[in-house]
Amino acid sequence: MDMTDFATRVRTAVEAELGAGHSVDVREVRKNNGVVLHGLTIGAEGQSTAPTIYLEPFLEGYELGEPFEGIIRTILDTYVAHAPAGQMDFSFFRSFDRVKDRICFRLISQEKNEELLRDIPHVRYLDLAVCFYYPCRDDRIGSGSILIHNSHMEMWETCTAELYDLAERNTPQIFPWECKSITEILSGIMDTGNEEDVEDMVPMKVLTNTKRLYGDACILYPGVLEKLAEREGGAPAKARTGQRRIFPAACASFPKRRSSHGSIYTKG
């Protein structure tokens, strides 16, 4: 069964279970790097927000033999667990004065996001693109972010240059940078065992932020690379430019490995 047929069948079944007072839609959601997911959006009367449940893992489970009725029950349980309680007001997002102090930036691939880049303000940075978002948090739905589109920029009557200036100021304040060894990073995730052995085998450091969110953007922070170059090698960054290479890491941070040729930023 292809996704179109599966999504239609799921939507019909969920609508029948929830009955009147709910709206159920399926829409394509364009994510980073050209990934397109199929989201089931369930809205309730009187609610301005609705959770989106992605159907890809459910289709995979169905193709592996999971009963359709069980899939629908899991989707409904997921909706109940994540449906926001009470009305949420996002009218503040229409006011530039109310959002400008939290506009941040992140890095994405140009090549893998060509279609998305047509719809969002961005600044090209080597083979990457700097785009902008608004980090938000609500006790009812947790933390998340709102990607800033051209329509937002037009509504706010601003421009890409102003968004970049704001993000360059805000992002280091909201997401302070840090540079730790790979051992320190891993120890916060799992039991690495003999940490000294790990450090010897992988002499790498990771440049990221304290929130571990879009850590690759730390290379855009004013003065950060210069500070790291001086800290690691004792020489000014400009004097050692030819000895460093920078690659974006898939985990949204920048692992940094030392070699006999100097400090090298290497893809993780």
Coordinates of C-alpha atoms in Angstrom, one line a residue:
M1 CA 0.0 0.0 0.0
D2 CA 1.4 3.4 -0.9
M3 CA 1.3 6.4 1.4
T4 CA -1.6 8.1 -0.3
D5 CA -3.9 5.2 0.1
F6 CA -2.7 4.5 3.7
A7 CA -3.1 8.1 4.7
T8 CA -6.6 8.3 3.3
R9 CA -7.6 5.1 5.2
V10 CA -6.1 6.3 8.4
R11 CA -7.8 9.7 8.1
T12 CA -11.2 8.1 7.5
A13 CA -10.8 5.7 10.5
V14 CA -9.7 8.5 12.9
E15 CA -12.6 10.7 11.8
A16 CA -15.0 7.9 12.6
E17 CA -13.5 7.3 16.0
L18 CA -13.4 11.0 17.1
G19 CA -16.7 12.0 15.6
A20 CA -18.1 15.5 15.4
G21 CA -16.1 18.3 16.9
H22 CA -12.8 17.3 15.4
S23 CA -11.2 17.9 12.0
V24 CA -8.7 15.5 10.6
D25 CA -6.4 16.4 7.7
V26 CA -3.3 14.9 6.0
R27 CA -0.7 17.2 4.7
E28 CA 2.9 17.0 3.4
V29 CA 5.4 18.6 5.8
R30 CA 8.7 19.7 4.3
K31 CA 11.5 19.1 6.7
N32 CA 15.3 19.9 6.5
N33 CA 17.4 18.5 3.7
G34 CA 14.5 17.9 1.3
V35 CA 12.7 15.3 3.5
V36 CA 9.0 15.4 3.0
L37 CA 6.8 13.7 5.7
H38 CA 3.1 13.0 5.8
G39 CA 1.5 14.5 8.8
L40 CA -2.0 13.7 10.3
T41 CA -3.3 16.8 11.9
I42 CA -6.1 16.5 14.4
G43 CA -7.9 19.7 15.4
A44 CA -10.6 20.2 18.0
E45 CA -13.2 22.9 18.1
G46 CA -12.0 25.9 20.1
Q47 CA -8.3 25.0 19.7
S48 CA -6.0 27.3 17.7
T49 CA -3.3 24.6 17.6
A50 CA -3.3 20.9 16.6
P51 CA -0.7 18.2 17.0
T52 CA 0.7 16.6 13.9
I53 CA 1.4 12.9 13.9
Y54 CA 3.7 11.6 11.2
L55 CA 2.5 8.5 9.4
E56 CA 5.7 7.1 8.0
P57 CA 6.5 4.8 11.0
F58 CA 2.9 3.6 11.1
L59 CA 3.0 2.6 7.4
E60 CA 6.2 0.8 8.0
G61 CA 4.6 -1.1 10.9
Y62 CA 1.5 -1.9 8.8
E63 CA 3.7 -3.3 6.0
L64 CA 5.5 -5.5 8.7
G65 CA 2.2 -7.0 9.7
E66 CA 0.9 -4.8 12.5
P67 CA -3.0 -4.8 12.6
F68 CA -4.6 -1.7 11.2
E69 CA -6.9 -1.4 14.2
G70 CA -3.9 -1.4 16.6
I71 CA -2.3 1.4 14.5
I72 CA -5.4 3.5 14.8
R73 CA -5.5 3.0 18.5
T74 CA -1.9 4.1 18.9
I75 CA -2.5 7.2 16.8
L76 CA -5.5 8.1 19.0
D77 CA -3.5 7.5 22.2
T78 CA -0.8 9.7 20.8
Y79 CA -3.3 12.4 20.0
V80 CA -4.8 12.3 23.5
A81 CA -1.3 12.4 25.1
H82 CA -0.2 15.5 23.1
A83 CA -3.3 17.5 22.5
P84 CA -2.8 20.9 24.1
A85 CA -5.1 21.7 27.1
G86 CA -6.8 25.0 26.7
Q87 CA -6.5 27.7 24.1
M88 CA -3.1 28.8 23.0
D89 CA -2.6 32.3 21.7
F90 CA -0.1 32.9 18.9
S91 CA -1.3 36.3 18.0
F92 CA 2.0 37.7 19.5
F93 CA 3.8 36.4 16.4
R94 CA 2.2 39.0 14.3
S95 CA 4.1 41.7 16.2
F96 CA 7.7 42.2 15.2
D97 CA 8.4 44.1 18.4
R98 CA 7.3 41.0 20.4
V99 CA 9.4 38.5 18.5
K100 CA 12.6 40.3 17.4
D101 CA 14.5 39.7 20.7
R102 CA 14.2 35.9 20.1
I103 CA 14.9 35.6 16.4
C104 CA 17.8 33.1 16.0
F105 CA 19.7 31.5 13.1
R106 CA 20.8 28.0 12.1
L107 CA 22.6 26.4 9.2
I108 CA 21.1 24.1 6.6
S109 CA 22.4 22.6 3.3
Q110 CA 21.8 24.7 0.2
E111 CA 21.9 21.7 -2.2
K112 CA 19.4 19.6 -0.2
N113 CA 17.0 22.5 0.6
E114 CA 16.7 24.3 -2.8
E115 CA 12.8 24.2 -2.8
L116 CA 12.6 25.3 0.9
L117 CA 15.0 28.2 0.4
R118 CA 12.7 29.7 -2.2
D119 CA 10.2 30.3 0.6
I120 CA 12.4 31.5 3.5
P121 CA 14.7 34.4 4.0
H122 CA 18.3 33.2 4.1
V123 CA 21.9 34.2 3.7
R124 CA 24.2 32.0 1.7
Y125 CA 27.3 30.8 3.6
L126 CA 29.7 28.7 1.5
D127 CA 27.7 25.7 0.5
L128 CA 25.3 26.2 3.4
A129 CA 22.5 28.7 4.1
V130 CA 21.8 30.7 7.2
C131 CA 18.1 30.6 7.9
F132 CA 16.0 32.1 10.8
Y133 CA 13.7 30.7 13.4
Y134 CA 11.9 31.6 16.6
P135 CA 12.5 29.2 19.5
C136 CA 9.4 28.9 21.7
R137 CA 8.4 26.9 24.8
D138 CA 5.0 26.2 26.4
D139 CA 4.4 24.0 29.4
R140 CA 1.5 22.3 27.5
I141 CA 3.4 21.4 24.3
G142 CA 7.1 21.6 25.4
S143 CA 9.8 23.3 23.4
G144 CA 9.8 23.9 19.6
S145 CA 10.6 26.4 16.9
I146 CA 8.9 28.3 14.2
L147 CA 10.8 28.6 11.0
I148 CA 10.6 32.1 9.6
H149 CA 9.2 32.3 6.1
N150 CA 9.1 35.1 3.5
S151 CA 5.5 35.7 4.5
H152 CA 6.5 36.5 8.1
M153 CA 9.2 38.9 6.9
E154 CA 6.7 40.7 4.7
M155 CA 4.1 40.8 7.6
W156 CA 6.8 42.4 9.9
E157 CA 8.0 44.8 7.2
T158 CA 11.6 43.8 7.7
C159 CA 14.4 42.4 5.6
T160 CA 16.9 39.6 5.6
A161 CA 19.8 41.9 6.7
E162 CA 17.8 43.0 9.8
L163 CA 16.9 39.4 10.6
Y164 CA 20.6 38.4 10.4
D165 CA 21.7 41.3 12.7
L166 CA 19.1 40.3 15.3
A167 CA 20.0 36.6 15.1
E168 CA 23.7 37.4 15.4
R169 CA 22.9 39.2 18.7
N170 CA 20.2 36.9 20.0
T171 CA 21.5 33.4 19.3
P172 CA 24.7 33.5 21.4
Q173 CA 22.6 34.9 24.3
I174 CA 19.9 32.3 24.1
F175 CA 22.2 29.4 23.1
P176 CA 25.6 30.1 24.6
W177 CA 28.4 28.2 22.9
E178 CA 30.7 25.6 24.5
C179 CA 33.6 23.4 23.3
K180 CA 34.0 20.1 25.0
S181 CA 35.9 16.8 24.3
I182 CA 34.0 14.1 22.6
T183 CA 34.3 12.1 25.9
E184 CA 32.5 14.8 27.9
I185 CA 29.7 14.9 25.3
L186 CA 29.3 11.1 25.2
S187 CA 29.4 10.8 29.0
G188 CA 26.3 13.0 29.2
I189 CA 24.5 10.5 26.9
M190 CA 25.9 7.1 27.8
D191 CA 28.4 5.2 30.0
T192 CA 31.5 5.3 27.9
G193 CA 33.5 3.1 30.3
N194 CA 37.2 4.0 30.3
E195 CA 37.0 7.7 29.4
E196 CA 40.8 8.1 29.1
D197 CA 41.0 5.3 26.5
V198 CA 38.2 7.0 24.5
E199 CA 40.0 10.3 24.6
D200 CA 43.2 8.7 23.3
M201 CA 41.4 6.9 20.5
V202 CA 39.2 9.9 19.5
P203 CA 41.1 13.1 20.2
M204 CA 38.2 15.2 19.2
K205 CA 36.3 18.2 20.6
V206 CA 32.8 19.3 19.9
L207 CA 31.7 22.9 19.3
T208 CA 28.0 23.2 20.1
N209 CA 25.7 25.2 22.4
T210 CA 24.6 24.4 25.9
K211 CA 21.1 23.6 24.7
R212 CA 22.4 21.1 22.1
L213 CA 20.1 22.6 19.5
Y214 CA 21.4 23.6 16.1
G215 CA 24.9 23.7 17.5
D216 CA 26.5 24.1 14.1
A217 CA 25.4 27.8 14.1
C218 CA 28.1 28.4 16.8
I219 CA 30.6 29.0 14.0
L220 CA 28.7 32.1 13.1
Y221 CA 29.0 33.6 16.6
P222 CA 31.3 36.6 16.4
G223 CA 34.9 35.8 17.5
V224 CA 34.2 32.1 18.4
L225 CA 36.5 30.5 15.9
E226 CA 39.3 33.0 16.7
K227 CA 39.0 32.2 20.4
L228 CA 39.1 28.5 19.8
A229 CA 42.2 28.8 17.5
E230 CA 44.0 30.8 20.2
R231 CA 42.9 28.4 23.0
E232 CA 43.9 25.2 21.1
G233 CA 47.1 26.4 19.3
G234 CA 48.2 29.5 21.1
A235 CA 48.4 31.4 17.8
P236 CA 46.0 33.9 16.3
A237 CA 43.4 32.5 14.0
K238 CA 44.6 34.5 11.0
A239 CA 48.1 33.2 11.4
R240 CA 46.9 29.6 11.1
T241 CA 44.1 29.8 8.6
G242 CA 45.7 27.3 6.2
Q243 CA 45.8 24.6 8.9
R244 CA 42.1 24.4 9.6
R245 CA 39.1 23.0 7.7
I246 CA 35.5 23.2 8.7
F247 CA 32.7 20.8 7.9
P248 CA 29.1 20.7 9.3
A249 CA 28.3 17.7 11.4
A250 CA 25.1 15.8 11.1
C251 CA 24.3 16.2 14.8
A252 CA 24.2 19.9 14.5
S253 CA 27.5 20.5 16.2
F254 CA 31.1 20.7 15.0
P255 CA 33.5 18.0 16.2
K256 CA 37.0 19.3 16.2
R257 CA 40.0 17.0 15.9
R258 CA 43.6 17.9 16.5
S259 CA 46.3 16.5 14.2
S260 CA 50.0 17.0 13.7
H261 CA 49.1 19.6 11.0
G262 CA 47.1 21.8 13.3
S263 CA 43.5 22.0 14.4
I264 CA 41.0 20.5 12.0
Y265 CA 37.2 20.7 12.1
T266 CA 36.1 17.4 10.8
K267 CA 32.7 16.0 9.9
G268 CA 31.2 13.7 12.5

